[in-house]
Amino acid sequence: MAIKQKRYFLPENELPTQWYNIQADMVNKPGTMLDPVTREPVTVESLSRLLSVESSRQELNMTDRWIDIPEPVQEMYKYYRSTPLVRAYGLEKTLGTPAHIYFKNESVSPVGSHKLNSAIPQAYYCKMEGVTNVTTETGAGQWGTALAYASKVFGLESAVYQVKVSYEQKPYRRSVMQVFGSQVTPSPSMSTRAGKDILTQFPNHQGSLGTAISEAVELALTTPNCKYTLGSVMSHVSLHQTIIGLEAEKQMEMAGEYPDIVIGCFGGGSNFSGISFPFMRHNILSGKKTRFIAAEPQSCPKLTRGKFCYDFGDETGYTPLMPMFSLGHNFKPANIHAGGLRYHGAGVIVSQLLKDGLMEAADVAQIDTFKAGIEFAKAEGIVPAPESCHAIAVAIAEANRCKETGEEKVILFNLTGHGLMDMAAYDKYLSGDLNNFTISDEDIEKNTTGLE
Amino acid sequence: MAIKQKRYFLPENELPTQWYNIQADMVNKPGTMLDPVTREPVTVESLSRLLSVESSRQELNMTDRWIDIPEPVQEMYKYYRSTPLVRAYGLEKTLGTPAHIYFKNESVSPVGSHKLNSAIPQAYYCKMEGVTNVTTETGAGQWGTALAYASKVFGLESAVYQVKVSYEQKPYRRSVMQVFGSQVTPSPSMSTRAGKDILTQFPNHQGSLGTAISEAVELALTTPNCKYTLGSVMSHVSLHQTIIGLEAEKQMEMAGEYPDIVIGCFGGGSNFSGISFPFMRHNILSGKKTRFIAAEPQSCPKLTRGKFCYDFGDETGYTPLMPMFSLGHNFKPANIHAGGLRYHGAGVIVSQLLKDGLMEAADVAQIDTFKAGIEFAKAEGIVPAPESCHAIAVAIAEANRCKETGEEKVILFNLTGHGLMDMAAYDKYLSGDLNNFTISDEDIEKNTTGLE
């Protein structure tokens, strides 16, 4: 009567000691990023005005397939890693599917999401380089929380700009960051030039990750001994997140299986890259045929409907210009509850991979994501983050397809975090007050005009 | 620079397969419970009008030291157990103490607390006995959430009465229970005779566990095929929770240590019993000298200032009369945020153990608990539940004592759950708006007059 349970953990001595740098294996490398001022290709030197030197090096490293994880970072990883790989027997039973569904449960990290995987090394590198203060943006607050804690561990002061709509939708994220000792400001704010400019032009601006990045970058550039850190989009963040897929690879081996389909939700690409790249290397190097699906919101469809072009990572234009799929850096995403996915662009690696057909993308309507999330919660006991619900929705769709065809496909998705800070969104869904948001081709056209 | 990390897990084949029944080893057995109507000693037959037969049997079992955990329950335990035993190096460093601090992290259960350990077997026994509906009370909502999920797993309908003040302090707990498909009603409500009587007499009654129990019991007694379940106080609940201490015992062995002090927060006794009893058996049987400290709120001090007497477990008087430390079943606890500790009585086993000097109790003021919780969060990255903060406060006090004396004592406490649903309380603490509550001797005297 009980549901069979199976979780796979790695023993401490089998935890990965290196991250996987997919840039070394890509046949078509990601396009060159350009300095926002000079329009020259960025260098470690120019990038490290903003980021730690080591993060800048990793960002531009196209040659080393494996990057050592520093020992103090490995030590901190041990505090919550390996995260469990879970066979979702409960969900399989609910769906009545012959598919084997697995999820990597990153929600067990002390801060509740995968974001800590990159917050720890970024904070560590800053500390090693003598930095005293770090800034960042956060949407739903998962990344901000992770950075707040990692900063505390390494004795850094942290300032977080949180997208205003998320700040208001889930006020307790702010409280968690404050418990960890972080300064949290809703964005756009009047504390930066970028924020002031945006608020002057759009007094009711609800905030976006692009805007919050502008503010955090500006603060870093104008504060002594202060660096900017970020939770997604850039290649070094994806690098750090490969710890997820590297563990999952070993854990799938323990389970005696290999995934036919790997799914991650998609905002800027951090968790999708993390779970996918280690498996994708076998597609690139050994001819494996695994499908990789990035699950993005219908309301913010940069991968499925965006334009491949050079664009800024932030609203004001402080970041390098990146060749990527984008909805335009002035795109104002709808107020969906998956705040971590409200971002206009896609990161240069994923953009290149999508262009080259090495991965796919699917968009999901907000209501469908919560429907999937509740199905998952009832079956597995974990209330998933609204972001994670996107991956779950796609996983369920694929599992239902297997039910039709009778195929026993192996589906692996990443559960990025829990949704315990997002219960207001679940309340809305349960009371029928949740909306879908679509955008028109004209809107996309308007925001990407002039970008090449 | 990084903080050393060490967590201990048990391999699946070393998970306990039996619970420990301390009643078999107690020299002075717990006093006899009396039927509320007949005032005769309760029997399995009379008790099982309310509870499942198997829970009733376990409740009154004074002879079998070990009780088999049913295989389907073991299977469900595997989904989140063993929970990690963590060496709190971060906290030790913050305090600068020579003490070795360990905590058992029950917050990693899918529902966020230790309560699932008993919800699973209680739901399972009900299902096996052909029950279709279960009712219960919940304070902070940890127990209600656990029962909501366990009911879902075993295909039972669940109805939860949540103490009104907690329902309002942390509305998202209700949402989580609803996501799992539970019916949640704030208590006191107009849906039961007990609730109506209380509201008629005290229109502004904020609710208490005692009141919510009355409502849940009444619903069970008046609904066909429906049983009552509960999250604390009774001996079979403590039995189920010994899984915590049994695991911790093996894990401490892995760490090469044995606790000098074991600490648990105290509401009705479920987690305190769970972490303590397996170690206490070595005090009873082998002359070990471990100290056991129950940490209770200053505002609800049944162990430190209550009266040992026969009292009801609920406000209305539906439950058996139990010989226990009590503040009186009509005691109205202050609106502290540790909703799980707002209970007037102590459970018959713990009451007897305290009377016999086998354990101690300490009370902690609300503000001190949050101060301790934030110290812990900054050091260990986990925001603890307000209930758990009581144990943390006592652990920190003991560790600071070691700092004075230079003793390298081994301190073990139970982290019952995370506080992510309780951020409003942390907000209040951070903004200086939190109060302490004390009660006068007269108040205690008034509520316990007539109880013998």
XYZ file of N, CA and C in Angstrom, chain A residues 137-314:
534
model
N 21.522 41.177 -7.545
C 20.071 41.292 -7.752
C 19.446 39.974 -7.348
N 18.137 40.002 -7.100
C 17.419 38.740 -6.933
C 15.980 38.932 -7.382
N 15.411 37.884 -7.926
C 14.013 37.941 -8.347
C 13.170 37.406 -7.212
N 12.837 36.140 -7.287
C 12.036 35.493 -6.245
C 12.749 35.536 -4.892
N 14.063 35.686 -4.927
C 14.811 35.775 -3.677
C 15.660 34.552 -3.390
N 15.566 33.549 -4.237
C 16.358 32.336 -4.010
C 17.849 32.669 -4.086
N 18.227 33.401 -5.106
C 19.635 33.737 -5.250
C 20.088 34.704 -4.149
N 19.265 35.694 -3.871
C 19.622 36.663 -2.834
C 19.838 35.986 -1.490
N 18.981 35.040 -1.173
C 19.109 34.303 0.081
C 20.417 33.523 0.108
N 20.724 32.894 -1.004
C 21.957 32.101 -1.079
C 23.173 33.013 -0.917
N 23.160 34.142 -1.601
C 24.311 35.031 -1.492
C 24.416 35.608 -0.081
N 23.271 35.926 0.517
C 23.285 36.468 1.881
C 23.973 35.490 2.825
N 23.628 34.213 2.705
C 24.232 33.224 3.594
C 25.713 33.004 3.268
N 26.032 32.866 1.986
C 27.427 32.625 1.598
C 28.313 33.800 2.030
N 27.798 35.012 1.906
C 28.555 36.190 2.339
C 28.843 36.106 3.828
N 27.818 35.742 4.576
C 27.967 35.612 6.027
C 29.061 34.591 6.372
N 29.060 33.472 5.666
C 30.052 32.423 5.917
C 31.477 32.944 5.730
N 31.663 33.736 4.667
C 33.013 34.200 4.364
C 33.289 35.620 4.889
N 32.393 36.127 5.724
C 32.648 37.418 6.361
C 32.583 38.619 5.436
N 31.701 38.576 4.442
C 31.509 39.720 3.541
C 30.187 40.423 3.862
N 30.132 41.718 3.592
C 28.860 42.437 3.682
C 28.129 42.284 2.354
N 26.816 42.105 2.409
C 26.085 41.945 1.150
C 24.904 42.901 1.049
N 24.691 43.399 -0.175
C 23.543 44.266 -0.467
C 22.796 43.658 -1.646
N 21.499 43.454 -1.458
C 20.704 42.763 -2.472
C 19.593 43.676 -2.983
N 19.497 43.818 -4.301
C 18.352 44.492 -4.911
C 17.339 43.427 -5.321
N 16.189 43.470 -4.700
C 15.168 42.476 -5.037
C 14.098 43.112 -5.918
N 13.760 42.427 -7.008
C 12.722 42.890 -7.931
C 11.456 43.227 -7.136
N 10.937 44.423 -7.355
C 9.862 44.935 -6.497
C 8.653 43.999 -6.424
N 8.233 43.488 -7.562
C 7.024 42.658 -7.539
C 7.242 41.399 -6.696
N 8.435 40.846 -6.736
C 8.713 39.674 -5.898
C 8.816 40.064 -4.429
N 9.439 41.218 -4.189
C 9.569 41.752 -2.827
C 8.185 41.832 -2.190
N 7.208 42.196 -3.005
C 5.850 42.346 -2.475
C 5.073 41.032 -2.474
N 5.352 40.188 -3.459
C 4.625 38.912 -3.539
C 5.047 37.948 -2.421
N 6.319 38.018 -2.035
C 6.825 37.080 -1.014
C 7.738 37.809 -0.037
N 7.114 38.618 0.825
C 7.896 39.485 1.718
C 8.845 38.716 2.637
N 8.551 37.438 2.877
C 9.362 36.730 3.869
C 10.722 36.303 3.333
N 10.876 36.337 2.026
C 12.215 36.143 1.475
C 13.151 37.237 1.987
N 12.626 38.464 1.964
C 13.405 39.575 2.493
C 13.801 39.296 3.940
N 12.846 38.804 4.712
C 13.147 38.531 6.118
C 14.267 37.517 6.246
N 14.246 36.483 5.419
C 15.297 35.472 5.514
C 16.651 36.112 5.210
N 16.700 36.924 4.167
C 17.972 37.594 3.827
C 18.429 38.477 4.985
N 17.474 39.130 5.616
C 17.828 39.993 6.747
C 18.299 39.182 7.951
N 17.688 38.039 8.162
C 18.163 37.168 9.243
C 19.635 36.827 9.015
N 20.007 36.622 7.752
C 21.407 36.331 7.438
C 22.271 37.592 7.431
N 21.663 38.743 7.688
C 22.450 39.961 7.835
C 22.630 40.774 6.562
N 21.792 40.540 5.556
C 21.930 41.251 4.286
C 21.081 42.532 4.275
N 21.544 43.526 3.476
C 20.747 44.737 3.230
C 19.911 44.503 2.004
N 18.601 44.618 2.118
C 17.728 44.310 0.984
C 16.953 45.560 0.571
N 16.985 45.889 -0.729
C 16.286 47.059 -1.253
C 15.388 46.619 -2.407
N 14.103 47.038 -2.396
C 13.258 46.710 -3.548
C 13.699 47.516 -4.768
N 13.678 46.882 -5.921
C 14.160 47.536 -7.142
C 13.047 47.616 -8.183
N 12.900 48.722 -8.917
C 13.780 49.889 -8.944
C 13.669 50.735 -7.668
N 14.814 51.300 -7.282
C 14.872 52.130 -6.084
C 15.432 53.499 -6.444
N 15.373 54.412 -5.501
C 15.940 55.741 -5.729
C 17.403 55.785 -5.286
N 17.979 54.643 -4.953
C 19.338 54.641 -4.396
C 20.418 54.572 -5.470
N 20.018 54.412 -6.728
C 21.007 54.403 -7.814
C 20.529 55.314 -8.938
N 21.456 55.701 -9.788
C 21.098 56.520 -10.936
C 20.188 55.700 -11.859
N 20.577 54.445 -12.064
C 19.778 53.569 -12.931
C 18.344 53.478 -12.433
N 18.183 53.257 -11.133
C 16.855 53.151 -10.541
C 16.062 54.432 -10.704
N 16.730 55.560 -10.427
C 16.058 56.862 -10.548
C 15.583 57.103 -11.979
N 16.468 56.819 -12.935
C 16.097 57.027 -14.334
C 14.865 56.208 -14.712
N 14.860 54.962 -14.267
C 13.747 54.079 -14.624
C 12.460 54.552 -13.955
N 12.559 54.933 -12.676
C 11.357 55.368 -11.948
C 10.829 56.693 -12.476
N 11.724 57.532 -12.957
C 11.290 58.810 -13.522
C 10.477 58.557 -14.786
N 10.976 57.620 -15.588
C 10.296 57.334 -16.850
C 9.041 56.491 -16.641
N 9.137 55.521 -15.727
C 7.998 54.618 -15.469
C 7.735 54.572 -13.966
N 6.953 55.519 -13.438
C 6.783 55.609 -11.973
C 6.212 54.327 -11.362
N 5.474 53.552 -12.153
C 4.877 52.333 -11.591
C 5.621 51.069 -11.977
N 6.853 51.215 -12.386
C 7.668 50.072 -12.804
C 7.674 49.017 -11.688
N 7.324 47.785 -12.046
C 7.228 46.710 -11.045
C 8.555 46.001 -10.808
N 9.558 46.443 -11.569
C 10.860 45.806 -11.420
C 11.011 44.607 -12.326
N 12.252 44.307 -12.631
C 12.578 43.118 -13.422
C 13.994 42.742 -13.043
N 14.397 41.549 -13.389
C 15.774 41.172 -13.084
C 16.735 42.111 -13.804
N 16.378 42.498 -15.038
C 17.242 43.401 -15.805
C 17.478 44.720 -15.085
N 16.420 45.237 -14.470
C 16.538 46.498 -13.737
C 17.358 46.320 -12.463
N 17.068 45.258 -11.745
C 17.772 45.019 -10.482
C 19.270 44.804 -10.736
N 19.589 44.159 -11.865
C 21.001 43.984 -12.213
C 21.659 45.346 -12.404
N 20.984 46.231 -13.124
C 21.549 47.569 -13.329
C 21.889 48.210 -11.989
N 20.980 48.128 -11.058
C 21.213 48.781 -9.764
C 22.380 48.144 -9.003
N 22.404 46.821 -9.010
C 23.473 46.127 -8.275
C 24.835 46.393 -8.919
N 24.858 46.387 -10.244
C 26.109 46.657 -10.957
C 26.589 48.078 -10.647
N 25.667 49.011 -10.692
C 26.050 50.404 -10.428
C 26.610 50.552 -9.019
N 25.959 49.933 -8.066
C 26.454 50.013 -6.684
C 27.865 49.429 -6.581
N 28.080 48.293 -7.257
C 29.413 47.673 -7.209
C 30.456 48.593 -7.826
N 30.110 49.188 -8.965
C 31.084 50.027 -9.678
C 31.397 51.327 -8.941
N 30.491 51.736 -8.053
C 30.683 53.029 -7.383
C 31.033 52.873 -5.905
N 31.303 51.650 -5.474
C 31.631 51.413 -4.067
C 33.037 50.827 -3.973
N 33.878 51.370 -3.111
C 35.232 50.827 -3.012
C 35.215 49.392 -2.497
N 36.094 48.581 -3.079
C 36.302 47.219 -2.586
C 35.046 46.361 -2.645
N 34.253 46.631 -3.652
C 32.959 45.959 -3.779
C 32.856 45.299 -5.143
N 32.369 44.069 -5.174
C 32.182 43.385 -6.452
C 30.717 42.983 -6.611
N 30.377 42.806 -7.883
C 29.052 42.346 -8.237
C 29.080 40.821 -8.357
N 28.017 40.181 -7.926
C 27.882 38.730 -8.092
C 26.527 38.495 -8.745
N 26.363 37.362 -9.388
C 25.036 37.117 -9.959
C 24.689 35.641 -9.968
N 23.392 35.398 -10.036
C 22.891 34.046 -9.800
C 22.598 33.250 -11.037
N 22.749 33.856 -12.215
C 22.407 33.117 -13.428
C 23.060 33.767 -14.636
N 22.613 33.403 -15.798
C 22.971 33.998 -17.099
C 24.428 33.766 -17.485
N 25.376 34.172 -16.636
C 26.766 34.144 -17.081
C 27.348 32.725 -17.005
N 28.407 32.533 -17.775
C 28.935 31.189 -17.992
C 29.591 30.611 -16.736
N 30.203 31.471 -15.916
C 30.839 30.916 -14.718
C 29.791 30.429 -13.709
N 28.613 31.020 -13.752
C 27.531 30.543 -12.876
C 27.076 29.153 -13.329
N 26.907 29.010 -14.624
C 26.558 27.687 -15.165
C 27.621 26.664 -14.797
N 28.876 27.090 -14.897
C 29.983 26.202 -14.530
C 29.802 25.666 -13.111
N 29.581 26.579 -12.154
C 29.438 26.154 -10.757
C 28.253 25.203 -10.590
N 27.199 25.476 -11.349
C 25.989 24.656 -11.185
C 26.134 23.255 -11.777
N 27.207 23.008 -12.541
C 27.360 21.646 -13.084
C 27.557 20.608 -11.985
N 27.815 21.060 -10.772
C 27.886 20.118 -9.656
C 26.592 19.289 -9.584
N 25.470 19.902 -9.978
C 24.174 19.195 -9.947
C 24.198 18.002 -10.898
N 24.565 18.267 -12.146
C 24.540 17.214 -13.151
C 25.634 16.174 -12.936
N 26.780 16.630 -12.443
C 27.880 15.682 -12.203
C 27.495 14.677 -11.122
N 26.856 15.188 -10.073
C 26.347 14.264 -9.058
C 25.264 13.363 -9.640
N 24.350 13.980 -10.385
C 23.216 13.218 -10.928
C 23.706 12.092 -11.832
N 24.784 12.359 -12.566
C 25.335 11.346 -13.467
C 25.747 10.098 -12.660
N 26.486 10.339 -11.580
C 26.898 9.207 -10.735
C 25.707 8.534 -10.073
N 24.734 9.347 -9.679
C 23.566 8.796 -8.982
C 22.685 7.980 -9.927
N 22.563 8.455 -11.168
C 21.798 7.685 -12.158
C 22.487 6.341 -12.400
N 23.804 6.377 -12.353
C 24.563 5.140 -12.509
C 24.238 4.173 -11.357
N 24.160 4.737 -10.132
C 23.768 3.902 -8.990
C 22.398 3.275 -9.225
N 21.524 4.051 -9.885
C 20.170 3.553 -10.161
C 20.158 2.619 -11.365
N 21.290 2.523 -12.038
C 21.366 1.650 -13.203
C 20.639 2.173 -14.425
N 20.527 3.520 -14.517
C 19.792 4.092 -15.647
C 20.566 5.282 -16.238
N 20.122 5.696 -17.409
C 20.681 6.894 -18.042
C 19.505 7.667 -18.635
N 19.484 8.988 -18.468
C 18.284 9.725 -18.877
C 18.113 9.826 -20.399
N 16.871 9.606 -20.832
C 16.514 9.893 -22.224
C 16.166 11.369 -22.390
N 15.645 11.951 -21.318
C 15.220 13.350 -21.363
C 15.681 14.032 -20.072
N 16.300 15.197 -20.192
C 16.698 15.990 -19.028
C 15.989 17.339 -19.120
N 15.369 17.748 -18.014
C 14.532 18.948 -18.040
C 14.919 19.890 -16.903
N 15.043 21.156 -17.214
C 15.255 22.172 -16.178
C 14.397 23.374 -16.492
N 13.926 24.084 -15.475
C 13.224 25.328 -15.756
C 14.257 26.340 -16.231
N 13.775 27.421 -16.857
C 14.728 28.333 -17.469
C 14.402 29.802 -17.198
N 15.342 30.467 -16.511
C 15.256 31.918 -16.315
C 16.425 32.553 -17.047
N 17.600 32.379 -16.490
C 18.827 32.806 -17.167
C 19.678 31.610 -17.562
N 19.345 30.450 -16.973
C 20.018 29.229 -17.397
C 20.815 28.492 -16.334
N 20.841 29.000 -15.092
C 21.783 28.410 -14.130
C 21.467 26.953 -13.791
N 20.211 26.650 -13.457
C 19.933 25.262 -13.057
C 19.815 24.362 -14.266
N 19.286 24.903 -15.365
C 19.181 24.098 -16.586
C 20.579 23.661 -17.033
N 21.508 24.616 -17.061
C 22.882 24.279 -17.436
C 23.457 23.267 -16.463
N 23.205 23.513 -15.189
C 23.776 22.658 -14.155
C 23.380 21.209 -14.281
N 22.110 20.955 -14.512
C 21.669 19.564 -14.618
C 21.993 18.982 -15.996
N 22.044 19.831 -17.027
C 22.166 19.322 -18.408
C 23.589 19.105 -18.897
N 24.466 20.081 -18.672
C 25.755 20.065 -19.362
C 26.556 18.779 -19.150
N 26.622 18.260 -17.917
C 27.401 17.026 -17.734
C 26.868 15.862 -18.581
N 25.539 15.804 -18.755
C 24.992 14.756 -19.630
C 25.195 15.126 -21.102
N 25.088 16.411 -21.403
C 25.211 16.855 -22.796
C 26.605 16.552 -23.347
N 27.593 16.521 -22.445
C 28.934 16.235 -22.952
C 28.984 14.858 -23.590
N 28.155 13.936 -23.134
C 28.140 12.604 -23.756
C 27.417 12.632 -25.098
N 26.482 13.579 -25.262
C 25.898 13.771 -26.603
C 26.979 14.294 -27.549
N 27.742 15.274 -27.043
C 28.771 15.904 -27.894
C 29.912 14.929 -28.183
N 30.375 14.248 -27.117
C 31.607 13.462 -27.274
C 31.368 11.999 -27.640
N 30.225 11.440 -27.214
C 30.057 9.989 -27.404
C 28.785 9.630 -28.156
N 28.166 10.628 -28.759
C 27.007 10.307 -29.595
C 25.758 9.853 -28.866
N 25.667 10.141 -27.544
C 24.415 9.849 -26.830
C 23.296 10.703 -27.428
N 22.056 10.277 -27.244
C 20.932 10.968 -27.885
C 19.946 11.566 -26.878
N 20.424 11.879 -25.694
C 19.536 12.462 -24.689
C 18.948 13.783 -25.198
N 17.656 13.991 -24.890
C 17.022 15.288 -25.201
C 17.131 16.198 -23.982
N 17.396 17.465 -24.224
C 17.478 18.443 -23.138
C 16.416 19.496 -23.386
N 15.553 19.686 -22.402
C 14.442 20.625 -22.595
C 14.474 21.718 -21.528
N 14.578 22.957 -21.991
C 14.493 24.113 -21.090
C 13.043 24.540 -21.021
N 12.503 24.627 -19.796
C 11.085 24.950 -19.608
C 10.948 26.401 -19.176
N 10.408 27.228 -20.044
C 10.308 28.656 -19.735
C 8.852 29.086 -19.640
N 8.588 30.258 -19.009
C 7.208 30.716 -18.890
C 6.684 31.192 -20.252
N 5.445 30.898 -20.505
C 4.772 31.398 -21.708
C 4.871 32.922 -21.801
N 4.919 33.573 -20.651
C 4.900 35.040 -20.627
C 6.284 35.651 -20.825
N 7.312 34.830 -20.858
C 8.674 35.361 -20.978
C 9.487 34.395 -21.857
N 9.067 34.280 -23.125
C 9.523 33.171 -23.974
C 10.749 33.491 -24.812
N 11.857 33.799 -24.161
C 13.034 34.210 -24.958
C 13.582 33.078 -25.802
N 13.488 31.841 -25.300
C 14.067 30.728 -26.061
C 13.150 30.301 -27.206
N 11.846 30.282 -26.933
C 10.921 29.802 -27.968
C 10.544 30.905 -28.963
N 10.605 32.180 -28.521
C 10.147 33.239 -29.432
C 11.075 34.445 -29.479
N 12.176 34.412 -28.736
C 13.093 35.559 -28.716
C 13.928 35.648 -29.980
N 14.718 36.714 -30.041
C 15.566 36.973 -31.216
C 17.008 36.701 -30.827
N 17.752 36.058 -31.688
C 19.181 35.872 -31.420
C 19.895 37.136 -31.873
N 20.495 37.841 -30.919
C 21.077 39.141 -31.234
C 22.042 39.550 -30.117
N 22.774 40.614 -30.344
C 23.577 41.186 -29.263
C 22.677 42.033 -28.386
N 22.711 41.765 -27.077
C 21.881 42.572 -26.175
C 22.568 42.686 -24.809
N 22.128 43.668 -24.063
C 22.637 43.846 -22.695
C 21.967 42.852 -21.740
N 22.669 42.564 -20.665
C 22.105 41.703 -19.632
C 21.221 42.474 -18.667
N 21.258 43.787 -18.725
C 20.484 44.597 -17.780
C 19.746 45.701 -18.522
